[in-house]
Amino acid sequence: MDDEYAKLIRRMNPPRVVIDNDSCGHATVIEVDSANRHGILLQVVQVLTDLNLIITKAYISSDGGWFMDVFNVTDHDGNKLRDEEILNYIQKTLETEAGFLNSLRSSVGVMPSKEDTSIELTGSDRPGLLSEVSAVLTDLRCNVVNAEIWTHNARAAAVIHVTDQATGCAIEDPKRLSMIKKRLGNVLKGNSNFRTPKMTISSPGPVAMNRDRRLHQMMFAARDFERLEYAQDTNSRPHVTVLDCRDRDYTVVTIRSRDRPKLLFDTVCALTDMQYVVFHGTVITGRMEAYQEHYIRHVDGLPLRSEAERQRVTECLEAAIERRAWEGLVLELSTEDRFGLLSDVTRVFRENGLCIKRAVITTECGKAKDNFFVTDVSGNSVDSKTVEMIRQQIGQTILRVKGNLNFSPKLPQEGTRSFLFGNLFKGRSFQTFKLIKSYS
């Protein structure tokens, strides 16, 4: 009865969205009023984030069964939103129940698209893992059309979308899917010393998932918030405090961190996955730093009840923010797409001793545009001579240097350094055909 009543209230009170380009001198103000329900804040923030908008300020209120939020947003260049198509999309998506439901469906669970096959991988991070994975996929005639890979605290998670190299369509043959799963399973088992790897292969379906949302879920399930004993460096962590607000029966979470795109989305993902509701919140960003303050309760209506629970919330929020925080070198590959491109590029990186902390692989209209977030095998900045050597091997016109070449991130010597792409063995004895043979 409660669910039916809530649905009735939402039908009688559809969401109302006001977009204002006049009241603020440097940002577009978006106000959203709606009947409240669990997860609605994440859905709204995801709509804005999927458009690559920057949330500079936010005021959140969802007490009394009603959701009333205000977001100050700009485009990626810091300008107000002037594109009528984008403004109309925001208005239509946020004001319709169908838009919210589509957002929810594309955020939660495994939802493969009609055009490709989705492969999800989680496991221990180790040297050359992606290079091995991409080599096996190439051998199995699977073309990688897009992918995203995250590493954090010795865990690795990847969402990879592939098509049949011959047909350009999704792979649906059960025997072939079984072979892909077997071969990739052998790769993941390679050196998994303290956690069981997981893999899911999804046949085509009606709705494409949101990769960022799914990767947060996968890393959370892999418990990347649990730090290793020898990974105790705190220099680069966000500052998270979790305190009681006894007079109002809330728990107050405050977060200070370096500002970056998608920061609020990452924070709200973590709170939603842990089954917490934000009743009131404030987000303020400056030139370098971001400040967030959230008044939360568990979905059962109670604030946090123990020190262990407060510690877990702190650790999970730190992990969610750290997963894609980056200030160092980014290598951007832009070229005509071809079969086996990812395998070739990651092999060159591996042979030159690069570790890739994160990667975003995209293909559109026959063009590949890939971003690799890299360090050396010790977690330090990559030597400029090494970068130039790699550019000469791959092509100076197609591999551009972005980010800070001289930045040296403050990372622990062992615990949190990423081994997903790194190679401690730089010799040619680890060639692609040997990798393929060893996992057949």
Coordinates of C-alpha atoms in Angstrom, one line a residue:
M1 CA 0.0 0.0 0.0
D2 CA 2.8 2.4 0.8
D3 CA 4.4 1.8 -2.6
E4 CA 1.1 2.4 -4.4
Y5 CA 0.5 5.6 -2.4
A6 CA 4.0 6.8 -3.3
K7 CA 3.3 6.2 -7.0
L8 CA 0.0 8.0 -6.7
I9 CA 1.7 11.0 -5.1
R10 CA 4.3 11.1 -7.9
R11 CA 1.7 11.0 -10.6
M12 CA -0.2 13.8 -9.0
N13 CA 2.9 15.8 -8.5
P14 CA 5.2 15.4 -11.5
P15 CA 8.7 16.9 -11.3
R16 CA 9.1 20.6 -12.0
V17 CA 12.3 21.9 -13.4
V18 CA 13.3 25.6 -13.7
I19 CA 16.4 26.6 -15.7
D20 CA 17.6 30.1 -15.0
N21 CA 20.4 31.8 -16.9
D22 CA 19.8 35.3 -15.4
S23 CA 20.1 35.2 -11.7
C24 CA 23.7 34.0 -11.5
G25 CA 26.5 35.8 -13.4
H26 CA 28.7 32.9 -14.1
A27 CA 26.6 29.7 -14.0
T28 CA 23.2 28.3 -15.1
V29 CA 20.9 27.6 -12.2
I30 CA 18.8 24.5 -12.4
E31 CA 16.0 24.0 -9.8
V32 CA 14.4 20.6 -9.4
D33 CA 11.2 20.0 -7.3
S34 CA 9.8 16.5 -7.1
A35 CA 8.1 14.0 -4.9
N36 CA 11.0 12.3 -3.0
R37 CA 12.1 8.7 -3.4
H38 CA 15.4 6.8 -2.7
G39 CA 17.9 7.3 -5.4
I40 CA 16.4 10.4 -7.0
L41 CA 19.4 12.6 -6.1
L42 CA 21.7 10.2 -7.9
Q43 CA 19.4 10.2 -10.9
V44 CA 19.4 14.0 -11.2
V45 CA 23.1 14.3 -10.7
Q46 CA 23.7 11.5 -13.3
V47 CA 21.7 13.4 -15.9
L48 CA 23.8 16.5 -15.5
T49 CA 27.1 14.5 -15.3
D50 CA 26.3 12.5 -18.4
L51 CA 26.2 15.8 -20.3
N52 CA 29.7 16.6 -19.0
L53 CA 28.4 19.5 -17.0
I54 CA 30.4 20.9 -14.1
I55 CA 28.4 21.4 -10.9
T56 CA 30.0 24.4 -9.1
K57 CA 27.4 24.6 -6.3
A58 CA 24.5 22.6 -5.1
Y59 CA 21.9 22.9 -2.3
I60 CA 20.0 19.7 -1.5
S61 CA 16.8 19.3 0.6
S62 CA 14.6 16.3 0.7
D63 CA 12.8 16.4 4.0
G64 CA 9.1 15.8 4.4
G65 CA 8.6 13.6 1.3
W66 CA 9.6 16.4 -1.1
F67 CA 12.8 16.7 -3.1
M68 CA 13.9 20.4 -3.7
D69 CA 17.4 20.8 -5.1
V70 CA 19.3 23.7 -6.8
F71 CA 22.4 23.2 -9.0
N72 CA 24.7 25.8 -10.4
V73 CA 26.3 24.3 -13.5
T74 CA 28.6 25.3 -16.4
D75 CA 29.8 23.6 -19.5
H76 CA 33.3 22.0 -19.5
D77 CA 34.8 25.4 -20.4
G78 CA 33.2 27.2 -17.5
N79 CA 30.5 28.9 -19.5
K80 CA 26.8 29.1 -18.9
L81 CA 24.6 26.7 -20.9
R82 CA 23.3 28.4 -24.0
D83 CA 22.6 25.4 -26.3
E84 CA 18.9 25.1 -26.5
E85 CA 19.1 21.5 -27.4
I86 CA 20.9 20.7 -24.2
L87 CA 18.6 22.9 -22.1
N88 CA 15.5 21.2 -23.6
Y89 CA 17.0 17.8 -23.0
I90 CA 17.6 18.6 -19.3
Q91 CA 14.1 19.9 -18.9
K92 CA 12.4 17.0 -20.7
T93 CA 14.5 14.3 -19.0
L94 CA 14.1 15.6 -15.4
E95 CA 10.4 16.5 -15.8
T96 CA 9.2 13.1 -17.0
E97 CA 8.8 10.0 -14.9
A98 CA 9.9 8.0 -18.0
G99 CA 13.2 10.0 -18.1
F100 CA 13.8 9.2 -14.4
L101 CA 13.1 5.5 -14.9
N102 CA 15.4 5.3 -17.9
S103 CA 18.1 6.9 -15.9
L104 CA 17.6 4.4 -13.1
R105 CA 17.6 1.4 -15.5
S106 CA 20.8 2.6 -17.1
S107 CA 22.5 3.0 -13.8
V108 CA 21.9 -0.2 -11.9
G109 CA 22.8 -3.7 -12.8
V110 CA 24.0 -5.2 -16.0
M111 CA 22.2 -3.8 -19.0
P112 CA 23.9 -4.7 -22.3
S113 CA 23.2 -2.7 -25.5
K114 CA 21.7 -4.1 -28.7
E115 CA 24.9 -3.5 -30.7
D116 CA 27.7 -5.0 -28.7
T117 CA 28.5 -7.5 -26.0
S118 CA 29.4 -6.3 -22.5
I119 CA 32.3 -7.9 -20.6
E120 CA 32.8 -7.0 -16.9
L121 CA 36.0 -7.9 -15.1
T122 CA 37.1 -7.4 -11.5
G123 CA 40.1 -8.8 -9.7
S124 CA 43.6 -8.2 -8.4
D125 CA 45.6 -5.6 -10.2
R126 CA 48.9 -7.0 -11.6
P127 CA 51.5 -6.3 -14.3
G128 CA 50.3 -6.4 -17.9
L129 CA 46.7 -7.5 -17.1
L130 CA 44.9 -5.3 -19.7
S131 CA 47.6 -6.1 -22.3
E132 CA 46.9 -9.8 -21.8
V133 CA 43.1 -9.3 -21.8
S134 CA 43.2 -7.3 -25.1
A135 CA 45.6 -9.8 -26.7
V136 CA 43.2 -12.7 -25.9
L137 CA 40.2 -10.7 -27.2
T138 CA 42.1 -10.0 -30.4
D139 CA 43.0 -13.7 -30.8
L140 CA 39.3 -14.5 -30.3
R141 CA 38.4 -12.0 -33.1
C142 CA 36.6 -9.7 -30.7
N143 CA 36.9 -6.0 -31.6
V144 CA 37.0 -3.6 -28.6
V145 CA 34.7 -0.7 -29.5
N146 CA 34.7 1.0 -26.1
A147 CA 35.9 0.3 -22.6
E148 CA 36.7 1.9 -19.3
I149 CA 39.2 0.6 -16.8
W150 CA 39.7 1.7 -13.2
T151 CA 42.4 0.6 -10.7
H152 CA 42.5 1.5 -7.0
N153 CA 44.1 -0.1 -3.9
A154 CA 45.4 -3.2 -5.8
R155 CA 41.9 -3.8 -7.3
A156 CA 41.1 -3.6 -11.0
A157 CA 37.7 -3.2 -12.7
A158 CA 36.9 -3.0 -16.3
V159 CA 33.8 -2.7 -18.5
I160 CA 34.6 -3.7 -22.1
H161 CA 32.2 -3.6 -25.0
V162 CA 33.1 -5.8 -28.0
T163 CA 31.7 -6.8 -31.3
D164 CA 32.4 -9.7 -33.7
Q165 CA 35.4 -8.7 -35.9
A166 CA 33.8 -10.3 -39.0
T167 CA 30.2 -9.0 -38.7
G168 CA 30.6 -5.8 -36.5
C169 CA 27.6 -7.0 -34.4
A170 CA 27.2 -8.3 -30.9
I171 CA 28.4 -11.8 -30.2
E172 CA 25.4 -14.1 -29.4
D173 CA 26.6 -17.6 -30.1
P174 CA 26.6 -19.4 -26.7
K175 CA 29.6 -21.6 -27.5
R176 CA 31.7 -18.6 -28.5
L177 CA 30.6 -16.7 -25.4
S178 CA 31.6 -19.7 -23.3
M179 CA 35.0 -19.8 -24.9
I180 CA 35.6 -16.0 -24.3
K181 CA 34.6 -16.5 -20.6
K182 CA 37.0 -19.5 -20.3
R183 CA 40.0 -17.8 -21.8
L184 CA 39.5 -14.5 -20.0
G185 CA 38.9 -16.5 -16.8
N186 CA 42.3 -18.0 -17.2
V187 CA 43.9 -14.5 -17.5
L188 CA 42.2 -13.3 -14.4
K189 CA 43.3 -16.3 -12.4
G190 CA 46.9 -15.7 -13.3
N191 CA 48.2 -14.2 -10.1
S192 CA 45.1 -13.5 -8.0
N193 CA 46.7 -13.8 -4.6
F194 CA 44.1 -12.5 -2.2
R195 CA 40.7 -12.2 -3.8
T196 CA 38.6 -14.2 -6.3
P197 CA 38.3 -12.6 -9.7
K198 CA 34.8 -12.1 -11.2
M199 CA 33.6 -11.9 -14.7
T200 CA 30.3 -11.4 -16.4
I201 CA 29.5 -11.5 -20.2
S202 CA 26.2 -10.1 -21.2
S203 CA 24.4 -11.0 -24.4
P204 CA 22.6 -8.1 -26.2
G205 CA 19.7 -6.4 -24.5
P206 CA 17.5 -3.4 -24.8
V207 CA 19.3 -0.8 -22.6
A208 CA 22.9 0.4 -22.4
M209 CA 24.2 0.8 -18.9
N210 CA 26.0 3.8 -17.4
R211 CA 29.6 2.7 -17.3
D212 CA 30.7 5.1 -14.4
R213 CA 27.8 3.9 -12.3
R214 CA 28.6 0.3 -12.9
L215 CA 32.3 0.7 -12.2
H216 CA 31.5 2.2 -8.9
Q217 CA 29.4 -0.8 -8.0
M218 CA 32.0 -3.2 -9.2
M219 CA 34.8 -1.5 -7.2
F220 CA 32.6 -1.3 -4.1
A221 CA 31.8 -5.0 -4.4
A222 CA 35.5 -5.7 -4.7
R223 CA 35.9 -3.9 -1.4
D224 CA 38.5 -1.5 -2.7
F225 CA 37.8 0.7 0.3
E226 CA 39.8 -1.8 2.4
R227 CA 43.4 -0.6 2.4
L228 CA 46.3 -3.0 2.6
E229 CA 48.4 -2.8 5.8
Y230 CA 51.4 -1.5 3.9
A231 CA 49.3 1.2 2.1
Q232 CA 48.9 3.8 4.9
D233 CA 49.9 6.9 3.1
T234 CA 47.4 9.7 3.7
N235 CA 49.0 12.7 1.9
S236 CA 46.7 12.6 -1.1
R237 CA 43.5 11.4 0.5
P238 CA 40.3 13.5 0.7
H239 CA 39.5 14.7 4.2
V240 CA 36.3 13.0 5.3
T241 CA 34.6 13.5 8.7
V242 CA 31.5 11.7 9.9
L243 CA 29.9 13.2 13.0
D244 CA 26.6 12.9 14.9
C245 CA 24.0 15.7 14.8
R246 CA 22.0 14.5 17.8
D247 CA 19.6 17.4 18.1
R248 CA 18.2 16.7 14.6
D249 CA 18.8 12.9 14.5
Y250 CA 21.1 13.0 11.4
T251 CA 24.7 12.0 10.7
V252 CA 26.8 14.8 9.2
V253 CA 29.3 14.0 6.6
T254 CA 31.8 16.7 5.5
I255 CA 34.3 16.2 2.7
R256 CA 37.2 18.4 1.6
S257 CA 39.0 17.4 -1.5
R258 CA 40.6 18.7 -4.7
D259 CA 37.9 19.8 -7.1
R260 CA 37.4 17.9 -10.3
P261 CA 34.6 16.9 -12.8
K262 CA 32.1 14.3 -11.6
L263 CA 33.0 14.7 -7.9
L264 CA 29.5 15.0 -6.6
F265 CA 28.4 12.1 -8.8
D266 CA 31.1 9.9 -7.3
T267 CA 30.1 10.9 -3.7
V268 CA 26.4 10.3 -4.2
C269 CA 27.1 6.9 -5.9
A270 CA 29.0 5.8 -2.7
L271 CA 26.2 6.9 -0.4
T272 CA 23.5 5.3 -2.5
D273 CA 25.4 2.0 -2.7
M274 CA 25.7 2.0 1.1
Q275 CA 21.9 2.6 1.3
Y276 CA 22.1 6.1 2.8
V277 CA 19.8 9.0 2.0
V278 CA 20.9 12.7 1.8
F279 CA 18.3 14.8 3.5
H280 CA 20.2 18.1 3.3
G281 CA 23.4 19.0 1.6
T282 CA 25.6 21.8 0.4
V283 CA 28.3 21.6 -2.3
I284 CA 30.7 24.6 -2.8
T285 CA 33.7 24.5 -5.2
G286 CA 36.5 27.0 -5.5
R287 CA 39.5 27.3 -7.8
M288 CA 41.2 24.2 -6.4
E289 CA 39.1 22.7 -3.5
A290 CA 35.6 21.4 -3.1
Y291 CA 33.6 21.3 0.1
Q292 CA 30.6 19.0 0.6
E293 CA 28.4 18.7 3.7
H294 CA 25.6 16.1 3.7
Y295 CA 23.1 15.3 6.4
I296 CA 22.3 11.6 6.0
R297 CA 20.3 8.7 7.4
H298 CA 20.2 5.1 6.5
V299 CA 17.2 4.0 4.4
D300 CA 15.7 2.6 7.6
G301 CA 15.4 6.2 8.9
L302 CA 18.2 6.0 11.4
P303 CA 21.5 7.8 11.6
L304 CA 24.8 5.9 11.9
R305 CA 24.8 3.9 15.1
S306 CA 28.4 2.8 15.7
E307 CA 32.0 3.8 15.3
A308 CA 32.5 0.9 12.9
E309 CA 29.7 2.2 10.7
R310 CA 31.2 5.7 10.7
Q311 CA 34.6 4.3 9.8
R312 CA 33.2 2.3 6.9
V313 CA 31.4 5.4 5.5
T314 CA 34.6 7.3 5.7
E315 CA 36.6 4.6 3.9
C316 CA 34.0 4.2 1.2
L317 CA 33.8 7.9 0.5
E318 CA 37.5 8.2 0.3
A319 CA 37.7 5.3 -2.1
A320 CA 34.9 6.6 -4.3
I321 CA 36.7 10.0 -4.7
E322 CA 40.1 8.5 -5.2
R323 CA 39.1 6.0 -7.9
R324 CA 39.4 8.6 -10.7
A325 CA 41.2 11.5 -9.0
W326 CA 44.2 12.4 -11.3
E327 CA 46.7 15.2 -11.6
G328 CA 49.5 13.5 -13.6
L329 CA 50.2 12.5 -17.2
V330 CA 47.5 11.6 -19.7
L331 CA 48.3 10.1 -23.1
E332 CA 45.6 10.7 -25.7
L333 CA 45.5 8.4 -28.7
S334 CA 43.5 9.7 -31.7
T335 CA 43.6 7.8 -34.9
E336 CA 41.6 5.7 -37.4
D337 CA 40.2 2.7 -35.6
R338 CA 41.4 -0.8 -36.6
F339 CA 41.1 -4.3 -35.3
G340 CA 43.7 -5.1 -32.6
L341 CA 44.6 -1.4 -31.9
L342 CA 44.1 -1.6 -28.1
S343 CA 46.3 -4.8 -27.9
D344 CA 49.1 -3.2 -29.9
V345 CA 49.1 0.1 -27.9
T346 CA 49.0 -1.6 -24.5
R347 CA 51.8 -3.9 -25.5
V348 CA 54.0 -0.8 -26.4
F349 CA 53.1 0.8 -23.1
R350 CA 53.9 -2.5 -21.2
E351 CA 57.3 -2.9 -23.0
N352 CA 58.3 0.6 -22.0
G353 CA 57.5 0.2 -18.4
L354 CA 54.3 2.3 -18.1
C355 CA 51.6 1.7 -15.6
I356 CA 48.1 2.9 -16.5
K357 CA 46.0 3.9 -13.6
R358 CA 42.9 4.4 -15.6
A359 CA 41.8 4.2 -19.3
V360 CA 38.9 5.4 -21.3
I361 CA 38.5 3.7 -24.7
T362 CA 36.0 5.2 -27.2
T363 CA 35.2 4.6 -30.9
E364 CA 33.0 6.8 -32.9
C365 CA 32.4 7.0 -36.7
G366 CA 35.5 4.8 -37.3
K367 CA 37.7 7.0 -35.1
A368 CA 39.4 5.8 -32.0
K369 CA 40.0 8.3 -29.2
D370 CA 41.5 6.7 -26.1
N371 CA 42.9 8.3 -22.9
F372 CA 45.4 6.6 -20.7
F373 CA 46.3 7.9 -17.3
V374 CA 49.8 6.8 -16.7
T375 CA 52.8 6.6 -14.3
D376 CA 56.0 4.6 -14.3
V377 CA 56.0 1.2 -12.5
S378 CA 56.9 3.0 -9.2
G379 CA 53.9 5.3 -9.3
N380 CA 56.0 8.3 -10.2
S381 CA 55.8 10.6 -13.2
V382 CA 57.0 9.2 -16.5
D383 CA 60.4 10.3 -17.8
S384 CA 60.0 12.7 -20.8
K385 CA 62.5 10.6 -22.8
T386 CA 60.3 7.5 -22.3
V387 CA 57.2 9.4 -23.4
E388 CA 59.0 10.6 -26.6
M389 CA 60.2 7.0 -27.3
I390 CA 56.6 5.7 -27.0
R391 CA 55.3 8.5 -29.3
Q392 CA 57.9 7.6 -31.9
Q393 CA 56.8 3.9 -31.8
I394 CA 53.1 4.6 -31.9
G395 CA 53.2 7.8 -34.0
Q396 CA 53.8 11.4 -32.8
T397 CA 50.8 12.8 -34.7
I398 CA 48.3 10.3 -33.1
L399 CA 49.6 10.2 -29.5
R400 CA 49.4 13.5 -27.7
V401 CA 50.6 14.4 -24.2
K402 CA 48.0 15.9 -21.9
G403 CA 48.1 16.7 -18.2
N404 CA 51.2 17.2 -16.1
L405 CA 54.3 15.4 -17.4
N406 CA 56.4 16.5 -14.4
F407 CA 53.8 15.8 -11.7
S408 CA 54.9 13.1 -9.2
P409 CA 51.8 11.8 -7.3
K410 CA 52.3 11.1 -3.6
L411 CA 51.6 7.4 -3.6
P412 CA 52.7 4.5 -1.3
Q413 CA 55.7 2.6 -2.6
E414 CA 53.8 -0.7 -2.9
G415 CA 50.2 -0.8 -1.7
T416 CA 48.3 1.5 -4.0
R417 CA 50.4 1.5 -7.1
S418 CA 48.7 0.1 -10.1
F419 CA 49.9 -2.9 -11.9
L420 CA 47.1 -3.2 -14.4
F421 CA 49.2 -2.2 -17.4
G422 CA 52.7 -2.1 -15.9
N423 CA 55.4 -4.5 -16.9
L424 CA 58.3 -5.4 -14.7
F425 CA 59.7 -7.4 -17.5
K426 CA 60.6 -5.1 -20.4
G427 CA 62.1 -7.7 -22.7
R428 CA 60.4 -9.0 -25.7
S429 CA 60.0 -12.4 -24.1
F430 CA 56.4 -11.5 -23.1
Q431 CA 55.1 -11.1 -26.6
T432 CA 51.5 -11.2 -27.6
F433 CA 51.6 -14.7 -29.2
K434 CA 53.1 -16.2 -26.0
L435 CA 50.4 -14.5 -23.9
I436 CA 47.7 -15.9 -26.1
K437 CA 49.2 -19.4 -26.1
S438 CA 49.5 -19.5 -22.3
Y439 CA 45.8 -18.8 -21.8
S440 CA 44.4 -21.0 -24.5

